[in-house]
Coordinates of C-alpha atoms in Angstrom, one line a residue:
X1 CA -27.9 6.7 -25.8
X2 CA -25.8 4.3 -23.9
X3 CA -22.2 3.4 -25.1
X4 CA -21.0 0.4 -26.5
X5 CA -18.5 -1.7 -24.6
X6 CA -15.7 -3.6 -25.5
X7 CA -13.7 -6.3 -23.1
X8 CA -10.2 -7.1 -24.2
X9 CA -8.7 -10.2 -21.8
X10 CA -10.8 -13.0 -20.1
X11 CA -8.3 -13.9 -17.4
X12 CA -9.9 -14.8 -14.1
X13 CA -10.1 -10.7 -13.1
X14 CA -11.4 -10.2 -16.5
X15 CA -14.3 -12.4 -16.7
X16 CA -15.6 -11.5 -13.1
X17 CA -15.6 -8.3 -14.1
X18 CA -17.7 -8.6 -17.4
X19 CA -20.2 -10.6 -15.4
X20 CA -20.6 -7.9 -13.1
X21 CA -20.7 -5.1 -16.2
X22 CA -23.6 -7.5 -18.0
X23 CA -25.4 -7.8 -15.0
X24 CA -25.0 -4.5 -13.1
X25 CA -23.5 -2.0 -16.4
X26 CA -26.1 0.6 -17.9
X27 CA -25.5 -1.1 -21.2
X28 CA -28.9 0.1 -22.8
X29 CA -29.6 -3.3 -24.3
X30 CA -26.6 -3.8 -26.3
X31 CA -24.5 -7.0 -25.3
X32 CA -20.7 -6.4 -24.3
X33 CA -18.8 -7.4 -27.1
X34 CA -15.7 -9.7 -25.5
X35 CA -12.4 -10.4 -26.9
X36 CA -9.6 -13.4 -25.8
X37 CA -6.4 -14.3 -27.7
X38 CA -7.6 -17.7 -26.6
X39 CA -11.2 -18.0 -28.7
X40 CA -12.3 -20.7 -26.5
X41 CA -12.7 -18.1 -23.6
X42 CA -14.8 -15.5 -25.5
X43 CA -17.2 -18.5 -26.4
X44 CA -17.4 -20.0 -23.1
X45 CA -18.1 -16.7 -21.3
X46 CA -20.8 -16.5 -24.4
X47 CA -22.3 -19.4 -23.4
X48 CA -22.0 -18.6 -19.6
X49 CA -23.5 -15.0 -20.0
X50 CA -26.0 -15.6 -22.7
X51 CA -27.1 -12.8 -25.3
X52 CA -25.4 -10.2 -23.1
X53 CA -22.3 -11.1 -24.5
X54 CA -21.2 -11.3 -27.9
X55 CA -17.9 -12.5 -28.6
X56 CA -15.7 -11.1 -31.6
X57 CA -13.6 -12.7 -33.8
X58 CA -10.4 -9.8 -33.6
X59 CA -9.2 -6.5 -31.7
X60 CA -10.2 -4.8 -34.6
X61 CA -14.2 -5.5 -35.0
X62 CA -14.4 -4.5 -31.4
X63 CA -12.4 -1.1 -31.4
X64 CA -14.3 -0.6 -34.6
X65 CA -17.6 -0.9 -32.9
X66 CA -17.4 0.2 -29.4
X67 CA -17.2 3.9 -28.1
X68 CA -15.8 2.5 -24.5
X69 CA -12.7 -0.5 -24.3
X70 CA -11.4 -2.1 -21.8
X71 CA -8.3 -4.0 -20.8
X72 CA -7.3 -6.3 -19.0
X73 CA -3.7 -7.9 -19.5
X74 CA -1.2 -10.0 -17.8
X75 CA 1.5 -8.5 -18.4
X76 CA 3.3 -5.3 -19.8
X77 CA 4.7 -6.9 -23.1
X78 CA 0.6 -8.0 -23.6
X79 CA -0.6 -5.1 -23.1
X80 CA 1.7 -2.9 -25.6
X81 CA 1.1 -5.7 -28.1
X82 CA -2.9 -4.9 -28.2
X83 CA -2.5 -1.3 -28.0
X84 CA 0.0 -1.1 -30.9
X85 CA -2.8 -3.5 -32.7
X86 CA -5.3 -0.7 -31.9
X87 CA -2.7 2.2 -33.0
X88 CA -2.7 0.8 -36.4
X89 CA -6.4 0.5 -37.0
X90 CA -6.8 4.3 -37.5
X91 CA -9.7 6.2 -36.3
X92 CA -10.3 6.3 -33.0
X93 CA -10.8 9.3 -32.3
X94 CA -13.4 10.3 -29.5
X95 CA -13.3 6.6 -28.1
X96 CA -12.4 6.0 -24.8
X97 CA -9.7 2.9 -23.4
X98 CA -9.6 2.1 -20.0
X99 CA -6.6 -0.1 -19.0
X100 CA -7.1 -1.9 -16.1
X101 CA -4.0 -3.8 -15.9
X102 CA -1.2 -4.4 -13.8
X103 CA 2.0 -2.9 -15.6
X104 CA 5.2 -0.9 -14.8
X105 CA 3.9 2.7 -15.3
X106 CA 6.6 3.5 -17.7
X107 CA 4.5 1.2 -19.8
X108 CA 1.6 2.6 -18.4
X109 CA 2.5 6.2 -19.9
X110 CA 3.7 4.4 -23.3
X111 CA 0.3 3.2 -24.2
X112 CA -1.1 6.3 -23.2
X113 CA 0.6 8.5 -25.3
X114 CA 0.0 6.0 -28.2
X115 CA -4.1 6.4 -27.3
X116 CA -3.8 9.9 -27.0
X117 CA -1.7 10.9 -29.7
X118 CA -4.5 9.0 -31.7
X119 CA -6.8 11.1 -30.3
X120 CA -8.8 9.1 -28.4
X121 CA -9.0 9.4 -24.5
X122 CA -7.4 7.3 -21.8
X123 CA -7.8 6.0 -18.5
X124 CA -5.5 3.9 -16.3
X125 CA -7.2 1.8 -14.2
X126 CA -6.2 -0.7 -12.4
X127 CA -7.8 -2.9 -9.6
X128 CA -7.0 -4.0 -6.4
X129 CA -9.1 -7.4 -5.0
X130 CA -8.3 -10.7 -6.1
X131 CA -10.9 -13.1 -8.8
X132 CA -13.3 -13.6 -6.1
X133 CA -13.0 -9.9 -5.5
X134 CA -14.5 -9.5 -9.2
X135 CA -16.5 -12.0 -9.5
X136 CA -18.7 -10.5 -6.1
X137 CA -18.2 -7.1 -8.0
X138 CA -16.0 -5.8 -4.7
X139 CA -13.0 -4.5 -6.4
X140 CA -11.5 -0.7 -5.9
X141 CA -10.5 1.0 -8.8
X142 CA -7.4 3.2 -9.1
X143 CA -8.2 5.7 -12.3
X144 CA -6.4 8.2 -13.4
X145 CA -6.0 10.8 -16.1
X146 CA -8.0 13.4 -17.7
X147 CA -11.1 14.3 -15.0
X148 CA -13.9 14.6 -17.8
X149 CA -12.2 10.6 -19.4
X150 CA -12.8 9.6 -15.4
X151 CA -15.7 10.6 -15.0
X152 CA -17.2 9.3 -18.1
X153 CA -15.9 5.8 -17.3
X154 CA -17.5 5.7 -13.3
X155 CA -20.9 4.9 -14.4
X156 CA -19.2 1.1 -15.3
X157 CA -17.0 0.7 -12.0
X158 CA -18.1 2.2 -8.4
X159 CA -21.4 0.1 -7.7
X160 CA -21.1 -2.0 -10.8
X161 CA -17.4 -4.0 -10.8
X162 CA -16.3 -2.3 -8.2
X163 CA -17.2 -1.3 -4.3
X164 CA -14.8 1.8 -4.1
X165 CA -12.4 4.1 -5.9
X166 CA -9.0 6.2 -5.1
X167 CA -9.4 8.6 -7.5
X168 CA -6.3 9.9 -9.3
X169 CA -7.9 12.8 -11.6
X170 CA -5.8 15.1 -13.6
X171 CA -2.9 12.9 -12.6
X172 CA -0.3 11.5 -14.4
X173 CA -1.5 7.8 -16.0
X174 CA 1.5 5.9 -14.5
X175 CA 0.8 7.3 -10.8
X176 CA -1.9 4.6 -10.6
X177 CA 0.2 1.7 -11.8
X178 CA 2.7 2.9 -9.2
X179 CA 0.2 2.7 -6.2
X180 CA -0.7 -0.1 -7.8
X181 CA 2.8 -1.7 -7.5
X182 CA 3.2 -0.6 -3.9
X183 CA 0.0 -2.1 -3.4
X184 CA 0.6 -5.6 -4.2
X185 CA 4.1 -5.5 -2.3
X186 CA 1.7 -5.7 0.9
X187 CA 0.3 -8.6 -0.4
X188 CA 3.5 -10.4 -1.6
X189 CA 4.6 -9.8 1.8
X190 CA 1.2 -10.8 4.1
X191 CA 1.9 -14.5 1.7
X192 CA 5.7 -14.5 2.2
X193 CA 4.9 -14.2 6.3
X194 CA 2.0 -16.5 6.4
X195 CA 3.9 -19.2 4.5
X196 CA 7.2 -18.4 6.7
X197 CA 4.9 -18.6 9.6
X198 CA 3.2 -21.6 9.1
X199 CA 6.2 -23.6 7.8
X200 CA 7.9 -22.2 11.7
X201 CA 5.3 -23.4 13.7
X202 CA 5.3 -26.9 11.4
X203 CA 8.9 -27.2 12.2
X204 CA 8.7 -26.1 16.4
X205 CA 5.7 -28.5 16.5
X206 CA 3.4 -25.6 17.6
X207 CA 1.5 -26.3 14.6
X208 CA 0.5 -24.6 11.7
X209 CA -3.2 -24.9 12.2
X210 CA -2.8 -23.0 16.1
X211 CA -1.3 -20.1 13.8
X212 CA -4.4 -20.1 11.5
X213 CA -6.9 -19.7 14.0
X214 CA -4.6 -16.9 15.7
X215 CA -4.2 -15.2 11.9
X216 CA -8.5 -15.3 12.0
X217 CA -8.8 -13.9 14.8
X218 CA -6.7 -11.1 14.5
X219 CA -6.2 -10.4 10.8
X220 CA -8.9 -11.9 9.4
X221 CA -10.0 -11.3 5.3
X222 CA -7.5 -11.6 2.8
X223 CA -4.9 -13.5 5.7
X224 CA -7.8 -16.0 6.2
X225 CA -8.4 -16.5 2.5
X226 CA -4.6 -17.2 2.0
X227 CA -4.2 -18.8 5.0
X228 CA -6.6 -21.7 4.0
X229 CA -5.4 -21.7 0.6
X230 CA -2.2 -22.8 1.8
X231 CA -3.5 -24.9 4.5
X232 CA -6.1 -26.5 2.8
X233 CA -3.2 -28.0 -0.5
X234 CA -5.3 -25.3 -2.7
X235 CA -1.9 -23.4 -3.3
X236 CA -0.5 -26.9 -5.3
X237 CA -4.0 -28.8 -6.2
X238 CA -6.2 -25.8 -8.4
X239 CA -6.7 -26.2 -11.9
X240 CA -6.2 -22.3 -12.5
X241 CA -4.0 -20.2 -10.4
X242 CA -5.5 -17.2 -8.8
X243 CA -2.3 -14.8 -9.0
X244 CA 0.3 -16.7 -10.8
X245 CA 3.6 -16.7 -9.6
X246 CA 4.7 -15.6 -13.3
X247 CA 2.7 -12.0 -12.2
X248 CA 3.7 -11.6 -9.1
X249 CA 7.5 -12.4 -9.9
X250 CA 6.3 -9.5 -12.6
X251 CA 4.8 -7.3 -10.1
X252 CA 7.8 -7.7 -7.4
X253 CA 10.4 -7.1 -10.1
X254 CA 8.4 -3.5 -11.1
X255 CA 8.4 -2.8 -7.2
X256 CA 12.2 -3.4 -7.3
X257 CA 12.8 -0.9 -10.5
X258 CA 10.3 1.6 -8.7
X259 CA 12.9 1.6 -5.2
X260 CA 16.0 1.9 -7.4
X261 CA 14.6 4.7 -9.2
X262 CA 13.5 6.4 -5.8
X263 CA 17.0 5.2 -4.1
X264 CA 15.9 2.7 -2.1
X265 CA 15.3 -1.0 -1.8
X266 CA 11.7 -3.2 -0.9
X267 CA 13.6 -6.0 0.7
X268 CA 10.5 -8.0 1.7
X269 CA 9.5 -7.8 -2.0
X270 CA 12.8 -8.8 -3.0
X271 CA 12.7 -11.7 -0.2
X272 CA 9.0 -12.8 -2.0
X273 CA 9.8 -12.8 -5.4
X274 CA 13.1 -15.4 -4.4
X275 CA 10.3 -17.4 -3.4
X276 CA 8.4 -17.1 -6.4
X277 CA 11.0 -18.0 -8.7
X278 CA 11.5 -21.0 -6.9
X279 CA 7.9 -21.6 -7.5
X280 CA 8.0 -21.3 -10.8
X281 CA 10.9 -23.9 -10.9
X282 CA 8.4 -26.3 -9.2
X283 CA 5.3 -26.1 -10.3
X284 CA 6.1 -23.5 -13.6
X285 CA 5.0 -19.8 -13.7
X286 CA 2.0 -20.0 -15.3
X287 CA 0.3 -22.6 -13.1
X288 CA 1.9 -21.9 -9.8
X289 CA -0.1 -19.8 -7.2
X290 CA 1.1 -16.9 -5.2
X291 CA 0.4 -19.1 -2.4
X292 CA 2.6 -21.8 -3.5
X293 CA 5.4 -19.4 -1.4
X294 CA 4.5 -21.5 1.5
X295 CA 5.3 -24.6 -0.5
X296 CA 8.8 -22.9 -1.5
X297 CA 9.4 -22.2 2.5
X298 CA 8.5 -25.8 2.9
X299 CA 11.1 -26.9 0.5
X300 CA 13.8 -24.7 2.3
X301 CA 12.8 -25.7 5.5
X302 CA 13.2 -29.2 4.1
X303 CA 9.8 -30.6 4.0
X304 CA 7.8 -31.4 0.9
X305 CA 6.3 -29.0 -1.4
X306 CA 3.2 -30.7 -1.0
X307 CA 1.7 -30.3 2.4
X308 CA -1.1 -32.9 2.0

């Protein structure tokens, strides 16, 4: 008998990956049951998904219904919130949470021990690959914890949201959020060098076009795609951001506590994130893009935020 399934968090990971579950997820005829603090996502993805989504009014009719929840959070503070919503519902024993977030793992272990304690199982789970990543169902999952909780939450990621796993089982929870952490550090600091890099050869007149066509031809993938949203005004012109600078400032900051713990420093991180704030001074957290660094390195350099 197939297990019920509950979403918690429509961000733009989130609802690429409850496509993919819908569409791809042994969910034995039963719709996904979807949750949003913001109503007007649950219905829309409703709408988008049709009778293989149902949308629920509260955290609590969810939990209450589903043997299997997911989350998917922006931030650390978010995600305690839900689980201490969940914590005071009850019984839960024998369900299983899978967080697939991207949160310190100090918080990581935190809402673990308030799952387990419960006694319900946990997983932590989070994701590398940006939206367009889950939307094509081409992310790669980082789980870990208790082998049997693992293994009873594959049959919804490898070949279904995701392409790939590193596997983490019988590991503590927070050693995923940590390669998680370390993880996005490469990619704060592939943005911070393309936007340094393009703003250079702006200024020296080489031209920052001659650097993209030398960043496809020998990088390629996610330098491309971050190369032409920079080049293209994407980084100050989209609606949505795809990684706001509000969670990579997040993200760069838990890189920085993880190296002072371990008695050393991320430097390029640090050097990112200065970036970021200044972002988020421009264009505000929430709505600013990762890729707006390049508009920061613009400003410094003393061109416009703006390049188009």
């Amino acid at each position: 008998m197939a297990s019920q399934l509950f979403w918690i968090g429509l961000g733009n990971m989130g609802r690429g990956m409850c496509k993919n579950l819908v569409e791809k997820g042994p969910l034995g005829g039963s719709p996904l049951l979807v949750y949003n603090r913001s109503s007007k996502r649950s219905a829309d993805l409703a709408v988008k998904l049709g009778s293989k989504v149902k949308a629920v009014s509260s955290i609590e009719e969810g939990v209450k219904q589903a043997d299997i929840i997911f989350t998917c959070l922006s931030n650390d503070q978010a995600v305690e919130d839900v689980y201490r919503t969940i914590s005071a519902l009850g019984n839960i024993n024998g369900k299983l949470f899978a967080d697939c977030s991207t949160i310190h793992p100090d918080s990581t272990e935190k809402v673990a021990k308030i799952v387990t304690d419960a006694g319900a199982d946990f997983v932590a789970s989070p994701v590398f690959g940006a939206p367009p990543m889950a939307d094509a169902g081409q992310l790669i999952f980082v789980p870990a914890g208790p082998k049997a909780a693992v293994e009873r939450l594959r049959p919804y990621t490898t070949g279904v949201m995701g392409k790939a796993e590193l596997p983490m089982e019988d590991e503590p929870y927070g050693t995923a959020s940590t390669l998680k952490i370390i993880g996005n550090t490469f990619v704060l600091n592939m943005v911070t060098q393309l936007g340094e890099g393009f703003t250079l050869a702006e200024k020296t007149g080489v031209g920052a076009a001659r650097v993209k066509k030398f960043v496809d031809g020998l990088f390629g993938g996610p330098y491309s795609a971050y190369g032409e949203r920079m080049l293209s005004g994407a980084y100050h012109s989209m609606e949505e951001p795809l990684f706001s600078a509000d969670n990579a400032i997040k993200d760069a900051s838990h890189a920085e506590d993880l190296a002072k713990t371990a008695g050393m420093e991320v430097k390029n991180a640090t050097t990112a994130k200065q970036y970021l704030e200044e972002v988020a001074e421009h264009a505000g957290g929430a709505k600013g893009d990762v890729a707006a660094i390049y508009g920061a390195a613009r400003m410094r350099a003393g061109l416009e935020y703006e390049n188009n």
